[in-house]
PDB file of C-alpha atoms in Angstrom:
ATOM      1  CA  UNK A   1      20.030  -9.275  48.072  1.00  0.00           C
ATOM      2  CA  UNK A   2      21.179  -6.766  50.628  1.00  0.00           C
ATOM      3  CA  UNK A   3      19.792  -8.721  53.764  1.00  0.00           C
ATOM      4  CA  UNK A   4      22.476 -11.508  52.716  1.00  0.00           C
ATOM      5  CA  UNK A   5      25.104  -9.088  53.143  1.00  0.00           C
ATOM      6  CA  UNK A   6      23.818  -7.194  55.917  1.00  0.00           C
ATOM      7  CA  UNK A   7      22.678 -10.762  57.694  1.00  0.00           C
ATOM      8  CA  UNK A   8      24.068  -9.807  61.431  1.00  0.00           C
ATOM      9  CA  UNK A   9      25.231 -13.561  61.852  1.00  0.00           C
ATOM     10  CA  UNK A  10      28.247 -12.538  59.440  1.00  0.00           C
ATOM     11  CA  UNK A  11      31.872 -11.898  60.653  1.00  0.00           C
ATOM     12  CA  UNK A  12      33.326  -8.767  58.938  1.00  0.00           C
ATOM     13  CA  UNK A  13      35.635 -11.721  56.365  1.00  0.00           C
ATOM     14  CA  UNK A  14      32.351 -13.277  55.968  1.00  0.00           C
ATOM     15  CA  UNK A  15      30.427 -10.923  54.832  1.00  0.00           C
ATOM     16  CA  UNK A  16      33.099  -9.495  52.428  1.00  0.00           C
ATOM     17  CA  UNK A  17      32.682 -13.257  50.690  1.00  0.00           C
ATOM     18  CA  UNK A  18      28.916 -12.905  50.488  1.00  0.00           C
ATOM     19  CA  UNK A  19      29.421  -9.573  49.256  1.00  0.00           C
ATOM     20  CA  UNK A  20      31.756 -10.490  46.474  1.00  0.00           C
ATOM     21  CA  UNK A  21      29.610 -13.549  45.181  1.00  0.00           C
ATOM     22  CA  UNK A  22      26.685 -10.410  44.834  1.00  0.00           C
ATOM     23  CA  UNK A  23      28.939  -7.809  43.638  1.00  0.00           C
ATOM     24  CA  UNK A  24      30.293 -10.094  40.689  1.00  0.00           C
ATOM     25  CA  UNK A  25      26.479 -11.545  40.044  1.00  0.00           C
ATOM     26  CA  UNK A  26      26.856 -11.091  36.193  1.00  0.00           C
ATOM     27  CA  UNK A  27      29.951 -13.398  36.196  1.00  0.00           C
ATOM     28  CA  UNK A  28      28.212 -16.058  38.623  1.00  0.00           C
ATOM     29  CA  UNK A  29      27.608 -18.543  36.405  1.00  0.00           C
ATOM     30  CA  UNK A  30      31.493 -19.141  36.009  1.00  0.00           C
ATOM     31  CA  UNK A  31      32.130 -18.519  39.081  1.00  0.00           C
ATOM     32  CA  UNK A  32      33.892 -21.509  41.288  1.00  0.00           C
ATOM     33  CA  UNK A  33      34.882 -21.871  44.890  1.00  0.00           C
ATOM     34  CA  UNK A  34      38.432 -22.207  44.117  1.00  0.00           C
ATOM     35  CA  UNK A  35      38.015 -18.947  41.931  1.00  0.00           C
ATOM     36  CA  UNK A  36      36.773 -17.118  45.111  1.00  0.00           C
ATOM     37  CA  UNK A  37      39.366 -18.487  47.599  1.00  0.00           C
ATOM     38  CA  UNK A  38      42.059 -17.127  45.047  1.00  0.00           C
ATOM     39  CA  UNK A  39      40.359 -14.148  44.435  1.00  0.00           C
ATOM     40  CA  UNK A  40      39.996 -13.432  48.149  1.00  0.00           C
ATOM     41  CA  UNK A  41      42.744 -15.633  49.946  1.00  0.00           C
ATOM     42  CA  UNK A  42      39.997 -17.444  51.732  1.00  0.00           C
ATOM     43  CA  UNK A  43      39.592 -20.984  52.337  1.00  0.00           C
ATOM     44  CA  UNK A  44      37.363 -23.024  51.378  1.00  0.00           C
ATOM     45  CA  UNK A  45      35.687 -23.929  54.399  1.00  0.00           C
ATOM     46  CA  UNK A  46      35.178 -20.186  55.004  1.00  0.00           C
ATOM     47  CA  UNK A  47      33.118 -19.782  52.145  1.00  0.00           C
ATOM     48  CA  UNK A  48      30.855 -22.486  52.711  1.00  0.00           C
ATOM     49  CA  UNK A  49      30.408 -21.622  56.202  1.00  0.00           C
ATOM     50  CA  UNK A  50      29.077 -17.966  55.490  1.00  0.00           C
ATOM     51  CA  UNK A  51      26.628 -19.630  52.707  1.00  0.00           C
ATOM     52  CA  UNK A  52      25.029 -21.731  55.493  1.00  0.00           C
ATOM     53  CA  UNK A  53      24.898 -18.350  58.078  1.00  0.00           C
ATOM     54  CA  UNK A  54      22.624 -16.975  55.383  1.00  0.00           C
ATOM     55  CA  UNK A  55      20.349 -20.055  55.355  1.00  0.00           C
ATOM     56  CA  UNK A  56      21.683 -21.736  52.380  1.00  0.00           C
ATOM     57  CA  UNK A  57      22.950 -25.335  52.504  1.00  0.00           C
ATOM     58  CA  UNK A  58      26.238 -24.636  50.196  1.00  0.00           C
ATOM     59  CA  UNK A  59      28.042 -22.285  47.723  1.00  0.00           C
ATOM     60  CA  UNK A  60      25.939 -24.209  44.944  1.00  0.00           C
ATOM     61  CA  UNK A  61      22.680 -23.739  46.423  1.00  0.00           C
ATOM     62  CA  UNK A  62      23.082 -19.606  47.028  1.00  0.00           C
ATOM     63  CA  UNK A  63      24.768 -19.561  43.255  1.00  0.00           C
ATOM     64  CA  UNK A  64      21.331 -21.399  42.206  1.00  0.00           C
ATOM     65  CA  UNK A  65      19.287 -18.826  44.301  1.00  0.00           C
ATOM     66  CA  UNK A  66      21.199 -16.127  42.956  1.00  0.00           C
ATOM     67  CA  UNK A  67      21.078 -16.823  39.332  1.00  0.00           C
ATOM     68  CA  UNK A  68      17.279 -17.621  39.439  1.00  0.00           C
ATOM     69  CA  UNK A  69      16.790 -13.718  40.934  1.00  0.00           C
ATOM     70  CA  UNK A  70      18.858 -12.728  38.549  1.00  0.00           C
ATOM     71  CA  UNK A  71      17.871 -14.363  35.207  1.00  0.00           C
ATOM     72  CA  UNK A  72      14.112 -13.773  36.874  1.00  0.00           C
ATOM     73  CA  UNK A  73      14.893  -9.438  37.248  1.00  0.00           C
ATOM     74  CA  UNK A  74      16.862  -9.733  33.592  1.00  0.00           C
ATOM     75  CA  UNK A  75      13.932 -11.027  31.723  1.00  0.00           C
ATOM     76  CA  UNK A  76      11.660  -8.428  33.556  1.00  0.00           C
ATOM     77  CA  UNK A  77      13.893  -5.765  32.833  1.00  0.00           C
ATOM     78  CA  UNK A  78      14.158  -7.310  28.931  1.00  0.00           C
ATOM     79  CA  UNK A  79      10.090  -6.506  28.749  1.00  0.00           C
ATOM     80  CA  UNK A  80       9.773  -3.762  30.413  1.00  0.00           C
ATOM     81  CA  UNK A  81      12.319  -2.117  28.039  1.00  0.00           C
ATOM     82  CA  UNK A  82      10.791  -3.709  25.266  1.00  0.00           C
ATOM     83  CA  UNK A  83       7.143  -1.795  26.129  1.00  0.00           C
ATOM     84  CA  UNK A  84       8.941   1.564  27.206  1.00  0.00           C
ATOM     85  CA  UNK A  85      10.923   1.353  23.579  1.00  0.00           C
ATOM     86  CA  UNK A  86       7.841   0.529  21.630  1.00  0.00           C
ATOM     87  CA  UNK A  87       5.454   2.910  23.145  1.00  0.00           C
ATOM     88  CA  UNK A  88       8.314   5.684  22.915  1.00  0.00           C
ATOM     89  CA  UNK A  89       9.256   5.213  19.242  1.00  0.00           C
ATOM     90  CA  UNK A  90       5.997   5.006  18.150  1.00  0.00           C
ATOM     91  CA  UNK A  91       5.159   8.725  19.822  1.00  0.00           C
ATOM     92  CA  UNK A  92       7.901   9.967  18.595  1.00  0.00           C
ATOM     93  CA  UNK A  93       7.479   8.200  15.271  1.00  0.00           C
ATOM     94  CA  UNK A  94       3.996  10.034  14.698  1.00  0.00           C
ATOM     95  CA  UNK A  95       5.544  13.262  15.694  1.00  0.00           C
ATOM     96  CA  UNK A  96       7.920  13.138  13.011  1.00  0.00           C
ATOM     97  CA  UNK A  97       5.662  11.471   9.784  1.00  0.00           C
ATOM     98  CA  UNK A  98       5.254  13.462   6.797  1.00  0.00           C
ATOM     99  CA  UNK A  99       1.478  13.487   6.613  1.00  0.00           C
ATOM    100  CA  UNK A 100       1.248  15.559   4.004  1.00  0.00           C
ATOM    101  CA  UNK A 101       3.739  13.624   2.043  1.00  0.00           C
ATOM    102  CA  UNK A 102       1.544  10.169   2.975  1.00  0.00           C
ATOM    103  CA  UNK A 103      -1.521  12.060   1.442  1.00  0.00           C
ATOM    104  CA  UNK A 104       0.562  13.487  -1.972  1.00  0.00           C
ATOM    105  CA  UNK A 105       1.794   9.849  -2.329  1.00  0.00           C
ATOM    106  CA  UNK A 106      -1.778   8.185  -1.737  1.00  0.00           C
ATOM    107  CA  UNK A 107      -3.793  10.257  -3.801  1.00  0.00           C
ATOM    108  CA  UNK A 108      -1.180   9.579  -6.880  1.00  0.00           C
ATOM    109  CA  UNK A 109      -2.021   6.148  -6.006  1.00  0.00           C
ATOM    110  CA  UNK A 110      -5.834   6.641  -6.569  1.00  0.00           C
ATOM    111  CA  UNK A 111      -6.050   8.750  -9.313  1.00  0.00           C
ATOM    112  CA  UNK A 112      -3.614   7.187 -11.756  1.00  0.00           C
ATOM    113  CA  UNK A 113      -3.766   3.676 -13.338  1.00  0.00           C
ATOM    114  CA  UNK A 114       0.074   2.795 -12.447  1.00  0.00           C
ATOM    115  CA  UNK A 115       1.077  -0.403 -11.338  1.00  0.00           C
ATOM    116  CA  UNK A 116       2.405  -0.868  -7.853  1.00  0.00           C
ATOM    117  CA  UNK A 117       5.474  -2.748  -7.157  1.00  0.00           C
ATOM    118  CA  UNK A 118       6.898  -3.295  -3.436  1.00  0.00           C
ATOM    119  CA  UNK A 119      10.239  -4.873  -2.974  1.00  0.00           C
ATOM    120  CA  UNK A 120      11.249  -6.198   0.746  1.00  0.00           C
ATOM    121  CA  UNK A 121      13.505  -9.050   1.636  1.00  0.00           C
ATOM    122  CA  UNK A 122      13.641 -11.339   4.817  1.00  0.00           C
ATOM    123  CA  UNK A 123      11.414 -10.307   7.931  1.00  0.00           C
ATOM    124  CA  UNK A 124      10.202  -7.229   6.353  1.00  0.00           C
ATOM    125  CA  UNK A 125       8.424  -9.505   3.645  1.00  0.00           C
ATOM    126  CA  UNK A 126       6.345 -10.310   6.240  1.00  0.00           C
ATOM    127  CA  UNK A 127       5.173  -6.719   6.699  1.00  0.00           C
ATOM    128  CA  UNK A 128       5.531  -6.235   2.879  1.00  0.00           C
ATOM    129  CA  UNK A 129       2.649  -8.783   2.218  1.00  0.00           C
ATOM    130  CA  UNK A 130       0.342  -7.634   4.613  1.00  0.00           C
ATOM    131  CA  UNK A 131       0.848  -4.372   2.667  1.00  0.00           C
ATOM    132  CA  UNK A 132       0.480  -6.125  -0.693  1.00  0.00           C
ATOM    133  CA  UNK A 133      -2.716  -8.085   0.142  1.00  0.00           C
ATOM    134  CA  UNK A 134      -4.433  -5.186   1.447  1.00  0.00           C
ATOM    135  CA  UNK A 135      -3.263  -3.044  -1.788  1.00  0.00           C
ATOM    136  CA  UNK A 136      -4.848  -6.377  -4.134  1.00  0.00           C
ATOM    137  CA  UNK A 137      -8.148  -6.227  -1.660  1.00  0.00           C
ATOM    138  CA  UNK A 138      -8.546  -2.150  -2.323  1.00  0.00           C
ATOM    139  CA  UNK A 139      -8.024  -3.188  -6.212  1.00  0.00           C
ATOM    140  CA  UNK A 140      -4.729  -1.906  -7.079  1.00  0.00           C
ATOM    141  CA  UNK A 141      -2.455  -3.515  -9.689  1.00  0.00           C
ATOM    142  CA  UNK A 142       0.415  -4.878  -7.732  1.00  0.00           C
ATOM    143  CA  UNK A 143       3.031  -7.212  -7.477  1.00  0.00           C
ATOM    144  CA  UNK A 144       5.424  -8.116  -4.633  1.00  0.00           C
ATOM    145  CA  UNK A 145       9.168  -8.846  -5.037  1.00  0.00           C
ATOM    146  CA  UNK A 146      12.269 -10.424  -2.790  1.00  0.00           C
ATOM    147  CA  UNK A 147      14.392 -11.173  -5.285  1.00  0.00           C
ATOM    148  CA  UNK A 148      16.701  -9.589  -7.636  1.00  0.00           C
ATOM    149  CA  UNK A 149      16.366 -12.312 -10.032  1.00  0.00           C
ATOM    150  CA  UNK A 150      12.453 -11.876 -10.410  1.00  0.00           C
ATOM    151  CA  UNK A 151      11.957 -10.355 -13.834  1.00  0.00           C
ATOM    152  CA  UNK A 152       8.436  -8.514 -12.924  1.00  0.00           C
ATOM    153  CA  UNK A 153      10.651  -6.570 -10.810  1.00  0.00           C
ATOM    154  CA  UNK A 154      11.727  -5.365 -13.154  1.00  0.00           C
ATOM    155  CA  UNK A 155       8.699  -4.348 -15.769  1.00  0.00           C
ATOM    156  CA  UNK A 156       8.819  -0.929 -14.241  1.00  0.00           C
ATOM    157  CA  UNK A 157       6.908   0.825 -16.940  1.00  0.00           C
ATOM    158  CA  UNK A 158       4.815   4.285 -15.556  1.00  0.00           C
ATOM    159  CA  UNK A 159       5.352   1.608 -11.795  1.00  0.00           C
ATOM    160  CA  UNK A 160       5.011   3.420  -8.614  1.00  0.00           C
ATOM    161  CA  UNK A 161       7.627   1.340  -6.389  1.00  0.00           C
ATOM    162  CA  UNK A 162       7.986   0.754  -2.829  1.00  0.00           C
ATOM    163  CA  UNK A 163      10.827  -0.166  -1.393  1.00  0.00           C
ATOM    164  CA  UNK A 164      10.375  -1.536   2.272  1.00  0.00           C
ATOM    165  CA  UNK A 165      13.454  -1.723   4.631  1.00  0.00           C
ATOM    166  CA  UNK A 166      13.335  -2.309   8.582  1.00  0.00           C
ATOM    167  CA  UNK A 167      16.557  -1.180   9.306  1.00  0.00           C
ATOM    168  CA  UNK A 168      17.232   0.814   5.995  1.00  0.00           C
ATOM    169  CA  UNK A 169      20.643  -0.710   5.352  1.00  0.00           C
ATOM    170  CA  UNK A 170      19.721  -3.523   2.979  1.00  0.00           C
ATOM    171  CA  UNK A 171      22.554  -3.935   0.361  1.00  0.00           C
ATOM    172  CA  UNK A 172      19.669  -5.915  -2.092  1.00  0.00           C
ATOM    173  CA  UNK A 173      17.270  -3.240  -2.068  1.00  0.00           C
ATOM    174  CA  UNK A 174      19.810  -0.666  -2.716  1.00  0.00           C
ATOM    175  CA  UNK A 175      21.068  -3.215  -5.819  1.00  0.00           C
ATOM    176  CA  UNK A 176      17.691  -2.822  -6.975  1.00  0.00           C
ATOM    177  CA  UNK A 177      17.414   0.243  -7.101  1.00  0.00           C
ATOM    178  CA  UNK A 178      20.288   1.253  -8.703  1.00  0.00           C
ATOM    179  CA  UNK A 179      19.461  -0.959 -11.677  1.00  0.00           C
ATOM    180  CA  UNK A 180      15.619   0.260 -12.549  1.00  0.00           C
ATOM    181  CA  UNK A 181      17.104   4.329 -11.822  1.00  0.00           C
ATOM    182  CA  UNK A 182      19.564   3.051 -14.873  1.00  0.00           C
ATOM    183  CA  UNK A 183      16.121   3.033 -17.174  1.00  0.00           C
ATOM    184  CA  UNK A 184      14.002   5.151 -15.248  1.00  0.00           C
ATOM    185  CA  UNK A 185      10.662   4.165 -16.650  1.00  0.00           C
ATOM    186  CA  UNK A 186       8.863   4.518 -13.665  1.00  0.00           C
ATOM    187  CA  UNK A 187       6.567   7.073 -12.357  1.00  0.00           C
ATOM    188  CA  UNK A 188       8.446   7.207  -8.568  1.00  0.00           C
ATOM    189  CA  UNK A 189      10.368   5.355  -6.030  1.00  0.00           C
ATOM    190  CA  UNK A 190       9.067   5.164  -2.365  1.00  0.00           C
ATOM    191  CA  UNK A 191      11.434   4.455   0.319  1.00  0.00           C
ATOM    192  CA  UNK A 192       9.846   3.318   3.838  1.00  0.00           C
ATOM    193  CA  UNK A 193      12.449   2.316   6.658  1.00  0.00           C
ATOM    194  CA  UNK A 194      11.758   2.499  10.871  1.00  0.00           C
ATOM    195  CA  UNK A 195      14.663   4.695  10.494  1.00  0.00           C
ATOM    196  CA  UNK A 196      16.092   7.994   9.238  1.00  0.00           C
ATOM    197  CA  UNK A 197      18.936   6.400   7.596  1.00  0.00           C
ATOM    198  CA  UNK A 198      18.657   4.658   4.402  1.00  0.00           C
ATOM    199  CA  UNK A 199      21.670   3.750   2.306  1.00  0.00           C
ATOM    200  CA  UNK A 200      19.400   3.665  -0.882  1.00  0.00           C
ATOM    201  CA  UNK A 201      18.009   7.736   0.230  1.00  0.00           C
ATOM    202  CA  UNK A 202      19.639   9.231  -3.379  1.00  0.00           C
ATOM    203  CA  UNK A 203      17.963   6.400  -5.410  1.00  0.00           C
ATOM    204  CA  UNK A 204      14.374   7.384  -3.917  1.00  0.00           C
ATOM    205  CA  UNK A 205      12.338  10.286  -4.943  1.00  0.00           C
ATOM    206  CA  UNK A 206      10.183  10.068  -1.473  1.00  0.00           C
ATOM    207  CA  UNK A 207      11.554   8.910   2.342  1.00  0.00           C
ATOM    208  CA  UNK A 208       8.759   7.701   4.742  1.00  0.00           C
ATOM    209  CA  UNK A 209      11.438   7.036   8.035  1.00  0.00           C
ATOM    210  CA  UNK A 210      10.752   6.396  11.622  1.00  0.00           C
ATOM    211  CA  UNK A 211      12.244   7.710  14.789  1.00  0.00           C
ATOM    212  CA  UNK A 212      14.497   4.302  15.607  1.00  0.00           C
ATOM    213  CA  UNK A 213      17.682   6.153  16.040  1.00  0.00           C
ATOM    214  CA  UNK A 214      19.835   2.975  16.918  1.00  0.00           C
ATOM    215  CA  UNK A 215      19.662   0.191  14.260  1.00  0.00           C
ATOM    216  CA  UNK A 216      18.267  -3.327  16.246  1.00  0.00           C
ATOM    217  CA  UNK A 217      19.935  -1.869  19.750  1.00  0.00           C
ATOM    218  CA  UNK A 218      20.006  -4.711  22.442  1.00  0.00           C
ATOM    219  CA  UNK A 219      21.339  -7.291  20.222  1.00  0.00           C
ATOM    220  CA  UNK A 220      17.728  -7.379  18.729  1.00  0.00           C
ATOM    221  CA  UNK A 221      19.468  -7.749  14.958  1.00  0.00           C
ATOM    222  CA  UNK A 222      17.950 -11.426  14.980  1.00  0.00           C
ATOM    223  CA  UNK A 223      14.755 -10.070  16.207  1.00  0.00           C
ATOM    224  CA  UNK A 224      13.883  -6.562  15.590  1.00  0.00           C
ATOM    225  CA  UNK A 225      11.218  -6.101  18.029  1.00  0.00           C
ATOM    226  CA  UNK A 226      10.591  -2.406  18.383  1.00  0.00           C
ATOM    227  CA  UNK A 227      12.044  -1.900  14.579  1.00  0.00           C
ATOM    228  CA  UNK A 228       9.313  -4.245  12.751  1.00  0.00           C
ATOM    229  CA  UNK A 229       5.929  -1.851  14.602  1.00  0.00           C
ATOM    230  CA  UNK A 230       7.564   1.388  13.322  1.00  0.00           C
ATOM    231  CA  UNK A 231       7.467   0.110   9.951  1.00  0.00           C
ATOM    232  CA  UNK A 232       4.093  -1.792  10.146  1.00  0.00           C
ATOM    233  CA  UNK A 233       2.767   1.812  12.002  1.00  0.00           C
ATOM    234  CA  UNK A 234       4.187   3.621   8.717  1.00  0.00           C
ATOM    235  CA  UNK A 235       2.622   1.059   6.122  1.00  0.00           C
ATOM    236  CA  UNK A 236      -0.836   1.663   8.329  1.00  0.00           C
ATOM    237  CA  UNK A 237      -0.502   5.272   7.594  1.00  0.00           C
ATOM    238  CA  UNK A 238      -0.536   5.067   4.297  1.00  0.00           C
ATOM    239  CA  UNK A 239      -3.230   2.214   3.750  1.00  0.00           C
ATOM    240  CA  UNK A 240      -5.140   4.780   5.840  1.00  0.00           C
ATOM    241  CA  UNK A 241      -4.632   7.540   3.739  1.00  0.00           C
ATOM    242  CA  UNK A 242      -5.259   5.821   0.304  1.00  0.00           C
ATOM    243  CA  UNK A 243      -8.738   3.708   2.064  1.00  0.00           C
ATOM    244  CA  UNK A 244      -9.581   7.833   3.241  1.00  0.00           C
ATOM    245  CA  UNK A 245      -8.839   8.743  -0.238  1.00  0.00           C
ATOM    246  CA  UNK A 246     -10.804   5.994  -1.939  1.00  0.00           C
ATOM    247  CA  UNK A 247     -13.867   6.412   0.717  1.00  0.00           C
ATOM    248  CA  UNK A 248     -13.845  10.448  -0.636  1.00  0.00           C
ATOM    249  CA  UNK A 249     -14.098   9.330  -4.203  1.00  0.00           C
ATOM    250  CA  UNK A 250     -16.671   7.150  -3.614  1.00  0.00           C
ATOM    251  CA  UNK A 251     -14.323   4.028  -4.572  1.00  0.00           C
ATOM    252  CA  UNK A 252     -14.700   2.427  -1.843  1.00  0.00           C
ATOM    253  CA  UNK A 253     -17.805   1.386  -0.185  1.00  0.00           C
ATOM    254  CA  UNK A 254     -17.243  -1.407   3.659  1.00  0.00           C
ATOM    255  CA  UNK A 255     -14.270  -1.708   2.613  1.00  0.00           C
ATOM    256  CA  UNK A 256     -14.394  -3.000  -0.929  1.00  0.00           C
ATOM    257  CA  UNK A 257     -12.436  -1.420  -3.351  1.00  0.00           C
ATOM    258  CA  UNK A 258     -13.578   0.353  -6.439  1.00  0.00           C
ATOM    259  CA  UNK A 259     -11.150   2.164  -7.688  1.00  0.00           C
ATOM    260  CA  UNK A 260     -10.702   1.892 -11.426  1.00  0.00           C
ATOM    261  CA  UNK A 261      -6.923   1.216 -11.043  1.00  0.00           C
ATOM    262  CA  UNK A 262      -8.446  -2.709 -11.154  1.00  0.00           C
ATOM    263  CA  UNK A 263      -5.754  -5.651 -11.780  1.00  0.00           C
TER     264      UNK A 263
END
């Protein structure tokens, strides 16, 4: 964009128009002749003429060039954030895991005939049954719940429970919680968020948190991008563990469950 402005063809009032239009790209889209001959005390004719020294026909044909560079860069940009995020959180992610408190939590798994319950709600189901139908193809008893109104949520008896979160800030999850730690019948609560923070911490006995610092940053709240393969990285990290774990007691064999905690 700076050859338009630096285009020699361009008087000194000239260029300043060219160089506004440029300046103010992120309001462009708004952005009217009549605005610019107010904003500038130019006249029209002005305007259109230093378009046309920089080889565009009009005002509306250098906005159109303009906006197409700059949607064009925008989306770029979008992506290329989006890779630098991922890859970044998920190094710093592993730095920060608890391996030793994956391994505690998977070998209780394995060696005791509980029954598992996860509880996720909206996108992080998603995650939560990949991490449920995996559990059911290793052989463990297990049942997966989104609701607060599902009654085998609630049969909690001796139940090792996971509670999945993205962003750890769901209000049903920590509603859930605080009604089965009324009875405590269970044998231990598991939180797993992308993040450190985790409304429900004090209703968990074990955290397994991520390095996303920001909650859904860059208005990604509809879409948590970067958030969702923390959380599916932490899930992986324990299904690794407990298949390692399995594989040592010769309860597993390609893959196929035998561990005696059978449905």
């Amino acid at each position: 964009m700076e050859h338009l402005v630096n285009n020699t063809k361009l008087s000194s009032t000239e260029r300043t128009v060219i160089e506004y239009i440029i300046t103010n790209i992120d309001k462009l889209e708004n952005m009217t002749i009549k605005k610019i001959c107010n904003q500038l005390n130019v006249s029209e004719s002005l305007i259109t003429k230093s378009c046309k020294k920089v080889d565009f026909s009009g005002f509306k044909d250098l906005k159109d060039h303009l906006l197409n560079q700059y949607y064009y860069k925008k989306e770029k940009n979008l992506k290329e954030d989006f890779y630098d995020n991922l890859f970044s959180d998920l190094k710093l992610t592993h730095n920060i895991i608890d391996q030793d408190l994956i391994a505690k939590i998977a070998s209780q798994l394995c060696e005791n005939n509980n029954k598992i319950i996860i509880f996720a709600t909206g996108k992080t189901k998603i995650i939560a049954s990949y991490f449920y139908f995996t559990l059911l193809e290793y052989g463990f008893n297990v049942e997966m719940v989104s609701s607060l109104y599902a009654e085998k949520g609630f049969e909690t008896n001796n139940a090792i429970i996971f509670a999945l979160s993205i962003s750890g800030n769901n209000s049903k999850i920590d509603r859930y919680l605080n009604i089965i730690n009324q009875f405590k019948k269970y044998k231990m609560i598991v939180g797993v968020t992308s993040t450190p923070n985790f409304i429900s911490k004090n209703n968990v006995n074990f955290h397994i948190y991520g390095n996303i610092r920001k909650y859904f940053s860059s208005d990604q709240r509809a879409n948590p991008f970067v958030e969702k393969y923390v959380l599916m990285y932490l899930i992986d990290n324990i299904l690794l563990n407990i298949f390692e774990k399995l594989k040592y007691d010769n309860k597993v064999v390609f893959g196929n469950s035998k561990s005696k905690n059978f449905i």
